[in-house]
Amino acid sequence: MTALEPLLSVEDLQVAFKTQDGFVPAVRGVSFDVYPGETIAIVGESGSGKSTTAHAIINLLPGSGRITGGKVLFEGRDLSKLSRHEMEGVRGKEIGLVPQDPMNSLNPVHRIGFQVEETIRANGLASSKREVRKRAVEVLKEAGLADADQRLRQFPHEFSGGMRQRVLIGIGLSSHPKLLIADEPTSALDVTVQKKILDHLESLTAERGTAVIFITHDLGLAAERAENLVVMHRGKIVESGPAREILQDPRHPYTQRLVAAAPSLASKRIQSAVTSGASLESAEVEGADASFDLVSVAERTADTAVADAPPVIEFREATKVFKIRTGGPRSIPFTAVDKVSFQVPRGSTMALVGESGSGKSTAAKLLLRLEDLTSGEILVEGKNVAELGKQELLKLRSRMQPVFQDPYGSLDPLHNIGNTIGEPLAVHNVGDLKSRKARVREVLDQVALPETVLTRYPNELSGGQRQRVAIARALALKPEIVVLDEAVSALDVLVQAQVLNLLADLQAELGLTYLFITHDLAVVRVIADYVTVMQKGMVVEQATVDEVFENPKTDYTRELLAAIPGAGIQLGA
Amino acid sequence: MSSKNPVRTAPHFVAEVDEGGLGAVDAVRVSDRKSNLWLDAWRDLRGRWMFWVSAAFILFIVFVALFPTAFTQVPPNDGCMLSVKSQEVADSLGVPIGTRISDHGPLPGHPLGFTKQGCDVFSRIVHGTGTSLSVGIIVTVLVAVMGVVIGAFAGYFGGWLDSLLMRLGDIFFAIPYILAAVVIMSMFLHERNIWVISLAIGFFSWPSTARILRSEVLRVKNLDYVMASEAIGLSKFRTMFAHVMPNSLAPVIIISTVGLAGAITAEATLSFLGVGLPNNIFMSWGNDISAAQNSLRTAPFTLIYPSIALSVTVLAFIMLGETVRDALDPKARATR
Amino acid sequence: MIWYIVRRLLQGIPVFFGSTFIIFSMVFLTPGNPVLRMFGDRTPAPEQIAALEAKFHLDQPFLTRYFLYLGDILQGNLGTTYAGQSVNEILARTFPTTLRLALLAVVIQLAVGVLAGLISGLRKGGLFDNVTLLVTLVIISMPVFVLAFVAQWIFGIQLGWFRPTVGAGAPWSDLLLPAIVLAGLNMAYVVRLTRASVIETSQNDFVRMAYGKGLSRGRVIPVHILRNSMIPVTTNLAADFGILIVGATVTEGIFNVPGVGNELFKAINRGDTPEIVSIVTILVIVYVLVNIAIDLLYGVLDPRIRYVK
């Protein structure tokens, strides 16, 4: 189109990791160009090779990784052929890096100022002590940190995640590099913080004409932040091109799947596959696109289905105060849940939404009686949970089951799947050994896992499969209520969509009531009927999903909605 | 959409679909290899030569300790002589009558020579094996039981019980266990036996095991599966035994294997210092090394042979401990 | 930071009382009359016994005696040996030598241990690493007295590089061999801990970021990798110090170093219970103080722990 030369040109890049069984390829022939000043996004699920590609460009592969073929041409120089010393000159100065995990990317034992100043000195931006200090203050100010002077004297652990990421962005851009590699820069942060930081990053790079390689697992976010996309799958590029075009007209079947499954792009609640005719099994076997298409399913209106059922769960001004121990001799009270009230009608899904520290998970633990209330009441089917005796509590527990967030921490690694799912049956002395086994097989079938997993151990299964096992364990006692605490947050999009579909099916089939705790409003739209938005322990807004999405009443909710990546993108379909 | 002006229009590239297709989302892997912590650890151990060498040697030591007479017919204490007095003995040893046997080198039937008291070095080493091993095992079991019980209660129940037990641990930890054992043993002049010395060593070495188990229990008890089983309706006790303990024990096994080596060293050190087992009743390598120190210039072998026996035994347990740690602790495996 | 120091010092108080109480109880609970034991095989006159019992407060109840003992320690009165020598004098004479020996050992242990551990950790799997692992394994499996005799025999007697035993006045040159032996065991632990911790630190995101922001290897290794790896090595110094105390007793005995350990060694051989108890008490108190000092150092090295509980 123009005479412009690409700034970075990756040609047929191959990266492999050395293992006991020889070299295992992680990136298999990736080629793309980055032009000066443009932003391209590399999108893919975990294990797609997107981060490895980025690290290969600046030659920072972890110990066992090697570039086994191809070229990385940066302004005509092949970076993969540079000596260590030459590469040290390129990093920081010409190619900046904003790393993935702000919590671990600053050295905890050095002050912020020290870590900014050493960057300035290493890249020769200033030499005298005063100059360096002055430049460091500038860097933090540009990164959007007020009172930068004082901040320089603090340690990383005194900073929030968002502030740390601002520092890292400041460091990455401190020497005005021509290219910035941003490796999932905000995936560990709350959505509203994410939006602010990305806006800031975008204005800084636009102002300076910095080219950006933006790596993310979130298709919506990628499309929102980059002109061009590179979609990776299993170490290869499956599709690349202008962001809007790919989103509106995905051509590769994988991209089509990804677009269909991205909750941030969906606008409707999942209608159960049971009622819509498609069975989950066909999805499992063929990976058929239809059952994953969250967008095209018909809307099930919340109010008609469940409005007049009596509440199964009721919070009445539930309050939980923790005592936080400070460094000194006293402890200060901290109100994690502050007079929270809501009702959940039978057979419906209530989403409890909030950012970290909003008290949503504590609320779930209060309901499950894993924590005790400070004041207020929680009623389950009209009975006050706090007043239950030992026997009644046991009975309640058989009717109310949790599924937790971490797919790697939610199953005991020393128990096989059969025993794990059978444990609640054994605890509650349900039936005999034979009938228990039959029940285990039954729930396993309900979560669409083959019987062969019965004798397997958790670490042989993927995150999604573990989460399905956790759901199966929760279902074993035929509960009426399932408390889902960030149950799908750690999963890749496609797997997440699959589990969400499963949950919708189970709800339709078994008449379950869900309390769905999440930080992700995008997911709420596809699974919930009602929403309670929480902030700092208090309820900010409460309504049906449609009301909240179409007509949010408070600023905070509006802010949350605006922060959903890709929400404003019109899909062609 | 990005606020930047597009620099160019990138071509829309679509890769061909792989011949294998995309596959089902999150399909269950078909592998017949079962895998959990213990199975994986065993698989890992099986492939290490260090494991087999140390395990074989430990089995051999156990055999020697159980059946010392299968290796030597010479009694370790009786029949010691400073010089050859009878013609019969002189003939069997092939030396003239009157030869000084004290600190003498190898003679027929006595492959490693004689101690200063004229006892058979080889026989004393063989008979000393049982002492070292028994003390090692008793101390290890004692420390493991005390450490696990105290650490588990402190970690799992927390609160004042935790504070109390851990402060108690601090106090016991403040006394280096060999010094404590020195004091205890110097009190028990006439009642020294394997049990007393084991108690003296073990009673002050439980805090490290308790601390390790406690921190492990604290880690495990915050995992979701522990919370999940409480939510299922398991009592605190059942959760502790069914889920928390089995998942916290790996570090205790590691520290116990190495600790066994430490206990053997401790016994030898106490015996060396002269507050160990009485050397006329128990054969102890530490005693023999202590007794031989004055012969270091003239007959170094009387010191070196028991030292080798002691060091190799300790080495075997430390090697076993290392391989077990590498197998059980994924973090340790990463640092290999 | 101030609260951290205060809390750490306060925590030392129960440990001090507890550990001295335990040592005292061990002596108290021993069967037999300690006065009779002083006389060995001789039978003293009843008035002699009574006088000595009064002198050692043996006629007082248990707790009273504990507090008298504690009072004595706090006033710096450590009692006398069976032979009537003042333990204070013995310690005053021997402590400086032990301090020099221990200092030399700690310097050797840290200098060699950290350097070897760092090289090993950075070149994981290389020749140096494998040799180091093997050597440290052999050293760890040798009890300190075996190590001492081997060193004495090889370097003192066979090669003649050092004097096999320490001469009068304990000059530094004579202390070198015992210090190397004393350092040996801990050095092996320091090497292994440094190595493991260098490997672990190197895998941290902040190390990748340090390279990513343009720092050279010559800066990342000391400032980011080694600096952070020193934290576990420091915390482990407390355990090292326990080994050092016991090691000093044995090494000083074998090399005839005129230090506290040698006094303890001789007292043990003589069965001089009052002297043993006094010296052990002092060593335990030193150990508690060193532990507190190391924890404070830890607070300096790691800013995080100064703030969180």
PDB file of C-alpha atoms in Angstrom, chain B residues 60-277:
ATOM      1  CA  PHE B  60      22.270 -54.362  53.368  1.00  0.00           C
ATOM      2  CA  ILE B  61      22.840 -52.330  56.563  1.00  0.00           C
ATOM      3  CA  VAL B  62      19.551 -53.558  57.991  1.00  0.00           C
ATOM      4  CA  PHE B  63      20.592 -57.121  57.233  1.00  0.00           C
ATOM      5  CA  VAL B  64      23.961 -56.617  58.947  1.00  0.00           C
ATOM      6  CA  ALA B  65      22.232 -55.113  61.966  1.00  0.00           C
ATOM      7  CA  LEU B  66      19.810 -58.026  62.260  1.00  0.00           C
ATOM      8  CA  PHE B  67      22.308 -60.831  61.633  1.00  0.00           C
ATOM      9  CA  PRO B  68      25.786 -59.620  62.623  1.00  0.00           C
ATOM     10  CA  THR B  69      27.009 -63.181  63.197  1.00  0.00           C
ATOM     11  CA  ALA B  70      26.452 -63.969  59.538  1.00  0.00           C
ATOM     12  CA  PHE B  71      29.384 -61.649  58.801  1.00  0.00           C
ATOM     13  CA  THR B  72      31.799 -62.319  61.598  1.00  0.00           C
ATOM     14  CA  GLN B  73      32.351 -65.106  64.084  1.00  0.00           C
ATOM     15  CA  VAL B  74      34.740 -63.028  66.180  1.00  0.00           C
ATOM     16  CA  PRO B  75      33.117 -61.577  69.312  1.00  0.00           C
ATOM     17  CA  PRO B  76      33.471 -57.792  69.479  1.00  0.00           C
ATOM     18  CA  ASN B  77      34.419 -57.553  73.158  1.00  0.00           C
ATOM     19  CA  ASP B  78      35.389 -60.932  74.527  1.00  0.00           C
ATOM     20  CA  GLY B  79      38.776 -62.257  73.570  1.00  0.00           C
ATOM     21  CA  CYS B  80      40.385 -58.868  73.132  1.00  0.00           C
ATOM     22  CA  MET B  81      44.040 -59.079  73.952  1.00  0.00           C
ATOM     23  CA  LEU B  82      46.897 -56.665  74.046  1.00  0.00           C
ATOM     24  CA  SER B  83      49.418 -59.322  73.004  1.00  0.00           C
ATOM     25  CA  VAL B  84      49.437 -62.962  71.957  1.00  0.00           C
ATOM     26  CA  LYS B  85      49.730 -65.099  75.067  1.00  0.00           C
ATOM     27  CA  SER B  86      48.932 -68.668  74.036  1.00  0.00           C
ATOM     28  CA  GLN B  87      50.576 -70.828  71.394  1.00  0.00           C
ATOM     29  CA  GLU B  88      47.182 -71.832  70.039  1.00  0.00           C
ATOM     30  CA  VAL B  89      46.258 -68.241  69.255  1.00  0.00           C
ATOM     31  CA  ALA B  90      49.710 -67.535  67.888  1.00  0.00           C
ATOM     32  CA  ASP B  91      49.349 -70.446  65.449  1.00  0.00           C
ATOM     33  CA  SER B  92      45.924 -69.378  64.249  1.00  0.00           C
ATOM     34  CA  LEU B  93      47.126 -65.820  63.650  1.00  0.00           C
ATOM     35  CA  GLY B  94      50.451 -66.916  62.182  1.00  0.00           C
ATOM     36  CA  VAL B  95      52.539 -64.678  64.461  1.00  0.00           C
ATOM     37  CA  PRO B  96      55.054 -65.566  67.175  1.00  0.00           C
ATOM     38  CA  ILE B  97      53.873 -65.690  70.754  1.00  0.00           C
ATOM     39  CA  GLY B  98      54.228 -62.401  72.587  1.00  0.00           C
ATOM     40  CA  THR B  99      53.430 -60.235  69.534  1.00  0.00           C
ATOM     41  CA  ARG B 100      51.677 -56.983  70.476  1.00  0.00           C
ATOM     42  CA  ILE B 101      48.198 -57.156  69.056  1.00  0.00           C
ATOM     43  CA  SER B 102      47.086 -53.674  70.241  1.00  0.00           C
ATOM     44  CA  ASP B 103      46.709 -51.421  67.146  1.00  0.00           C
ATOM     45  CA  HIS B 104      48.075 -54.263  65.025  1.00  0.00           C
ATOM     46  CA  GLY B 105      47.247 -54.409  61.330  1.00  0.00           C
ATOM     47  CA  PRO B 106      45.274 -57.173  59.573  1.00  0.00           C
ATOM     48  CA  LEU B 107      45.966 -60.806  60.475  1.00  0.00           C
ATOM     49  CA  PRO B 108      44.257 -63.971  59.213  1.00  0.00           C
ATOM     50  CA  GLY B 109      40.656 -63.935  60.394  1.00  0.00           C
ATOM     51  CA  HIS B 110      40.907 -60.262  61.320  1.00  0.00           C
ATOM     52  CA  PRO B 111      40.710 -58.397  57.998  1.00  0.00           C
ATOM     53  CA  LEU B 112      40.730 -54.872  59.444  1.00  0.00           C
ATOM     54  CA  GLY B 113      43.223 -55.342  62.270  1.00  0.00           C
ATOM     55  CA  PHE B 114      42.880 -54.601  65.972  1.00  0.00           C
ATOM     56  CA  THR B 115      41.947 -51.679  68.209  1.00  0.00           C
ATOM     57  CA  LYS B 116      44.142 -50.302  70.966  1.00  0.00           C
ATOM     58  CA  GLN B 117      42.477 -52.737  73.359  1.00  0.00           C
ATOM     59  CA  GLY B 118      43.277 -55.510  70.902  1.00  0.00           C
ATOM     60  CA  CYS B 119      39.682 -56.093  69.818  1.00  0.00           C
ATOM     61  CA  ASP B 120      38.769 -57.018  66.254  1.00  0.00           C
ATOM     62  CA  VAL B 121      37.965 -53.819  64.305  1.00  0.00           C
ATOM     63  CA  PHE B 122      35.780 -55.574  61.747  1.00  0.00           C
ATOM     64  CA  SER B 123      33.711 -57.334  64.365  1.00  0.00           C
ATOM     65  CA  ARG B 124      33.172 -54.122  66.309  1.00  0.00           C
ATOM     66  CA  ILE B 125      32.026 -52.328  63.166  1.00  0.00           C
ATOM     67  CA  VAL B 126      29.620 -55.153  62.279  1.00  0.00           C
ATOM     68  CA  HIS B 127      28.186 -55.298  65.779  1.00  0.00           C
ATOM     69  CA  GLY B 128      27.975 -51.497  66.017  1.00  0.00           C
ATOM     70  CA  THR B 129      25.571 -51.359  63.032  1.00  0.00           C
ATOM     71  CA  GLY B 130      22.588 -52.415  65.117  1.00  0.00           C
ATOM     72  CA  THR B 131      23.178 -49.677  67.683  1.00  0.00           C
ATOM     73  CA  SER B 132      23.367 -46.892  65.116  1.00  0.00           C
ATOM     74  CA  LEU B 133      20.357 -48.137  63.220  1.00  0.00           C
ATOM     75  CA  SER B 134      18.152 -48.663  66.284  1.00  0.00           C
ATOM     76  CA  VAL B 135      18.879 -45.219  67.638  1.00  0.00           C
ATOM     77  CA  GLY B 136      18.272 -43.732  64.187  1.00  0.00           C
ATOM     78  CA  ILE B 137      14.925 -45.449  63.787  1.00  0.00           C
ATOM     79  CA  ILE B 138      13.662 -44.822  67.325  1.00  0.00           C
ATOM     80  CA  VAL B 139      14.575 -41.132  67.179  1.00  0.00           C
ATOM     81  CA  THR B 140      13.015 -40.714  63.740  1.00  0.00           C
ATOM     82  CA  VAL B 141       9.741 -42.353  64.752  1.00  0.00           C
ATOM     83  CA  LEU B 142       9.640 -40.354  67.970  1.00  0.00           C
ATOM     84  CA  VAL B 143      10.342 -37.052  66.250  1.00  0.00           C
ATOM     85  CA  ALA B 144       7.911 -37.765  63.420  1.00  0.00           C
ATOM     86  CA  VAL B 145       5.079 -38.687  65.796  1.00  0.00           C
ATOM     87  CA  MET B 146       5.644 -35.689  68.078  1.00  0.00           C
ATOM     88  CA  GLY B 147       6.197 -33.303  65.194  1.00  0.00           C
ATOM     89  CA  VAL B 148       3.191 -34.482  63.205  1.00  0.00           C
ATOM     90  CA  VAL B 149       0.752 -34.469  66.113  1.00  0.00           C
ATOM     91  CA  ILE B 150       1.870 -31.078  67.409  1.00  0.00           C
ATOM     92  CA  GLY B 151       2.236 -29.498  63.956  1.00  0.00           C
ATOM     93  CA  ALA B 152      -1.116 -30.798  62.732  1.00  0.00           C
ATOM     94  CA  PHE B 153      -3.056 -29.579  65.739  1.00  0.00           C
ATOM     95  CA  ALA B 154      -1.341 -26.217  65.712  1.00  0.00           C
ATOM     96  CA  GLY B 155      -1.863 -25.696  61.993  1.00  0.00           C
ATOM     97  CA  TYR B 156      -5.353 -27.041  61.590  1.00  0.00           C
ATOM     98  CA  PHE B 157      -7.033 -25.660  64.681  1.00  0.00           C
ATOM     99  CA  GLY B 158      -5.052 -22.444  64.887  1.00  0.00           C
ATOM    100  CA  GLY B 159      -5.915 -19.793  67.470  1.00  0.00           C
ATOM    101  CA  TRP B 160      -4.520 -20.017  70.999  1.00  0.00           C
ATOM    102  CA  LEU B 161      -3.607 -23.692  70.611  1.00  0.00           C
ATOM    103  CA  ASP B 162      -1.406 -22.764  67.663  1.00  0.00           C
ATOM    104  CA  SER B 163       0.248 -19.923  69.570  1.00  0.00           C
ATOM    105  CA  LEU B 164       0.840 -22.098  72.627  1.00  0.00           C
ATOM    106  CA  LEU B 165       2.305 -25.035  70.707  1.00  0.00           C
ATOM    107  CA  MET B 166       4.467 -22.873  68.508  1.00  0.00           C
ATOM    108  CA  ARG B 167       5.873 -20.877  71.449  1.00  0.00           C
ATOM    109  CA  LEU B 168       6.626 -24.205  73.097  1.00  0.00           C
ATOM    110  CA  GLY B 169       8.372 -25.194  69.880  1.00  0.00           C
ATOM    111  CA  ASP B 170      10.385 -21.961  69.981  1.00  0.00           C
ATOM    112  CA  ILE B 171      11.569 -22.822  73.483  1.00  0.00           C
ATOM    113  CA  PHE B 172      12.636 -26.329  72.566  1.00  0.00           C
ATOM    114  CA  PHE B 173      14.159 -25.045  69.349  1.00  0.00           C
ATOM    115  CA  ALA B 174      16.264 -22.577  71.360  1.00  0.00           C
ATOM    116  CA  ILE B 175      18.241 -25.446  72.859  1.00  0.00           C
ATOM    117  CA  PRO B 176      20.464 -27.121  70.262  1.00  0.00           C
ATOM    118  CA  TYR B 177      19.404 -30.752  70.602  1.00  0.00           C
ATOM    119  CA  ILE B 178      22.894 -32.154  70.987  1.00  0.00           C
ATOM    120  CA  LEU B 179      23.618 -29.778  73.864  1.00  0.00           C
ATOM    121  CA  ALA B 180      20.343 -30.805  75.485  1.00  0.00           C
ATOM    122  CA  ALA B 181      21.242 -34.433  74.974  1.00  0.00           C
ATOM    123  CA  VAL B 182      24.666 -33.794  76.521  1.00  0.00           C
ATOM    124  CA  VAL B 183      22.985 -32.433  79.651  1.00  0.00           C
ATOM    125  CA  ILE B 184      20.463 -35.279  79.809  1.00  0.00           C
ATOM    126  CA  MET B 185      23.078 -37.960  79.231  1.00  0.00           C
ATOM    127  CA  SER B 186      25.456 -36.507  81.792  1.00  0.00           C
ATOM    128  CA  MET B 187      22.599 -36.828  84.299  1.00  0.00           C
ATOM    129  CA  PHE B 188      22.019 -40.467  83.469  1.00  0.00           C
ATOM    130  CA  LEU B 189      25.358 -41.966  84.355  1.00  0.00           C
ATOM    131  CA  HIS B 190      24.281 -45.504  85.043  1.00  0.00           C
ATOM    132  CA  GLU B 191      21.064 -45.886  83.107  1.00  0.00           C
ATOM    133  CA  ARG B 192      22.440 -45.243  79.632  1.00  0.00           C
ATOM    134  CA  ASN B 193      20.849 -47.447  77.005  1.00  0.00           C
ATOM    135  CA  ILE B 194      19.425 -47.174  73.517  1.00  0.00           C
ATOM    136  CA  TRP B 195      16.077 -45.854  74.726  1.00  0.00           C
ATOM    137  CA  VAL B 196      17.544 -43.176  76.955  1.00  0.00           C
ATOM    138  CA  ILE B 197      19.885 -41.868  74.282  1.00  0.00           C
ATOM    139  CA  SER B 198      17.094 -41.907  71.678  1.00  0.00           C
ATOM    140  CA  LEU B 199      14.803 -39.951  73.978  1.00  0.00           C
ATOM    141  CA  ALA B 200      17.603 -37.511  74.782  1.00  0.00           C
ATOM    142  CA  ILE B 201      18.171 -36.836  71.075  1.00  0.00           C
ATOM    143  CA  GLY B 202      14.555 -36.929  69.962  1.00  0.00           C
ATOM    144  CA  PHE B 203      12.965 -34.901  72.724  1.00  0.00           C
ATOM    145  CA  PHE B 204      14.577 -31.689  71.530  1.00  0.00           C
ATOM    146  CA  SER B 205      14.452 -32.168  67.772  1.00  0.00           C
ATOM    147  CA  TRP B 206      10.711 -32.240  67.115  1.00  0.00           C
ATOM    148  CA  PRO B 207      10.193 -28.479  66.598  1.00  0.00           C
ATOM    149  CA  SER B 208      11.522 -28.406  63.007  1.00  0.00           C
ATOM    150  CA  THR B 209       9.233 -31.259  61.964  1.00  0.00           C
ATOM    151  CA  ALA B 210       6.295 -29.618  63.727  1.00  0.00           C
ATOM    152  CA  ARG B 211       6.997 -26.290  62.014  1.00  0.00           C
ATOM    153  CA  ILE B 212       7.234 -27.851  58.578  1.00  0.00           C
ATOM    154  CA  LEU B 213       4.051 -29.845  59.015  1.00  0.00           C
ATOM    155  CA  ARG B 214       2.245 -26.832  60.422  1.00  0.00           C
ATOM    156  CA  SER B 215       3.105 -24.603  57.473  1.00  0.00           C
ATOM    157  CA  GLU B 216       2.134 -27.395  55.099  1.00  0.00           C
ATOM    158  CA  VAL B 217      -1.187 -27.873  56.899  1.00  0.00           C
ATOM    159  CA  LEU B 218      -1.781 -24.121  56.738  1.00  0.00           C
ATOM    160  CA  ARG B 219      -1.197 -24.230  52.987  1.00  0.00           C
ATOM    161  CA  VAL B 220      -3.433 -27.239  52.398  1.00  0.00           C
ATOM    162  CA  LYS B 221      -6.244 -26.177  54.676  1.00  0.00           C
ATOM    163  CA  ASN B 222      -6.841 -23.061  52.612  1.00  0.00           C
ATOM    164  CA  LEU B 223      -7.201 -25.040  49.403  1.00  0.00           C
ATOM    165  CA  ASP B 224     -10.651 -25.221  47.915  1.00  0.00           C
ATOM    166  CA  TYR B 225     -11.028 -28.960  48.302  1.00  0.00           C
ATOM    167  CA  VAL B 226     -10.756 -28.709  52.061  1.00  0.00           C
ATOM    168  CA  MET B 227     -13.400 -26.022  52.091  1.00  0.00           C
ATOM    169  CA  ALA B 228     -15.498 -28.114  49.728  1.00  0.00           C
ATOM    170  CA  SER B 229     -15.405 -31.157  51.981  1.00  0.00           C
ATOM    171  CA  GLU B 230     -16.420 -29.070  54.973  1.00  0.00           C
ATOM    172  CA  ALA B 231     -19.289 -27.711  52.912  1.00  0.00           C
ATOM    173  CA  ILE B 232     -20.245 -31.291  52.035  1.00  0.00           C
ATOM    174  CA  GLY B 233     -20.670 -31.938  55.732  1.00  0.00           C
ATOM    175  CA  LEU B 234     -17.419 -33.576  56.819  1.00  0.00           C
ATOM    176  CA  SER B 235     -16.464 -32.777  60.390  1.00  0.00           C
ATOM    177  CA  LYS B 236     -13.244 -30.885  61.079  1.00  0.00           C
ATOM    178  CA  PHE B 237     -11.586 -34.048  62.331  1.00  0.00           C
ATOM    179  CA  ARG B 238     -12.604 -36.148  59.355  1.00  0.00           C
ATOM    180  CA  THR B 239     -11.504 -33.424  56.960  1.00  0.00           C
ATOM    181  CA  MET B 240      -8.161 -33.302  58.697  1.00  0.00           C
ATOM    182  CA  PHE B 241      -7.582 -37.027  58.437  1.00  0.00           C
ATOM    183  CA  ALA B 242      -9.122 -37.573  55.006  1.00  0.00           C
ATOM    184  CA  HIS B 243      -7.796 -34.558  53.135  1.00  0.00           C
ATOM    185  CA  VAL B 244      -5.412 -32.326  55.054  1.00  0.00           C
ATOM    186  CA  MET B 245      -3.013 -34.836  56.573  1.00  0.00           C
ATOM    187  CA  PRO B 246      -2.386 -37.039  53.526  1.00  0.00           C
ATOM    188  CA  ASN B 247      -1.633 -33.959  51.477  1.00  0.00           C
ATOM    189  CA  SER B 248       0.720 -32.496  54.084  1.00  0.00           C
ATOM    190  CA  LEU B 249       2.874 -35.518  54.819  1.00  0.00           C
ATOM    191  CA  ALA B 250       5.339 -35.414  51.923  1.00  0.00           C
ATOM    192  CA  PRO B 251       7.715 -32.891  53.555  1.00  0.00           C
ATOM    193  CA  VAL B 252       7.676 -34.914  56.777  1.00  0.00           C
ATOM    194  CA  ILE B 253       8.773 -38.006  54.900  1.00  0.00           C
ATOM    195  CA  ILE B 254      11.572 -36.031  53.311  1.00  0.00           C
ATOM    196  CA  ILE B 255      12.787 -34.486  56.558  1.00  0.00           C
ATOM    197  CA  SER B 256      12.482 -37.833  58.372  1.00  0.00           C
ATOM    198  CA  THR B 257      14.772 -39.660  55.970  1.00  0.00           C
ATOM    199  CA  VAL B 258      17.419 -36.993  56.320  1.00  0.00           C
ATOM    200  CA  GLY B 259      16.653 -36.818  60.047  1.00  0.00           C
ATOM    201  CA  LEU B 260      17.455 -40.505  60.403  1.00  0.00           C
ATOM    202  CA  ALA B 261      20.930 -39.734  59.164  1.00  0.00           C
ATOM    203  CA  GLY B 262      21.076 -36.851  61.634  1.00  0.00           C
ATOM    204  CA  ALA B 263      20.084 -39.112  64.529  1.00  0.00           C
ATOM    205  CA  ILE B 264      22.806 -41.614  63.662  1.00  0.00           C
ATOM    206  CA  THR B 265      25.301 -38.753  63.574  1.00  0.00           C
ATOM    207  CA  ALA B 266      23.985 -37.424  66.887  1.00  0.00           C
ATOM    208  CA  GLU B 267      24.385 -40.793  68.600  1.00  0.00           C
ATOM    209  CA  ALA B 268      27.932 -41.104  67.302  1.00  0.00           C
ATOM    210  CA  THR B 269      28.713 -37.541  68.392  1.00  0.00           C
ATOM    211  CA  LEU B 270      27.406 -38.144  71.919  1.00  0.00           C
ATOM    212  CA  SER B 271      29.348 -41.384  72.136  1.00  0.00           C
ATOM    213  CA  PHE B 272      32.391 -39.562  70.830  1.00  0.00           C
ATOM    214  CA  LEU B 273      31.983 -36.890  73.514  1.00  0.00           C
ATOM    215  CA  GLY B 274      31.822 -39.634  76.116  1.00  0.00           C
ATOM    216  CA  VAL B 275      28.178 -39.218  77.072  1.00  0.00           C
ATOM    217  CA  GLY B 276      26.867 -41.872  74.732  1.00  0.00           C
ATOM    218  CA  LEU B 277      26.392 -45.557  75.257  1.00  0.00           C
TER     219      LEU B 277
END
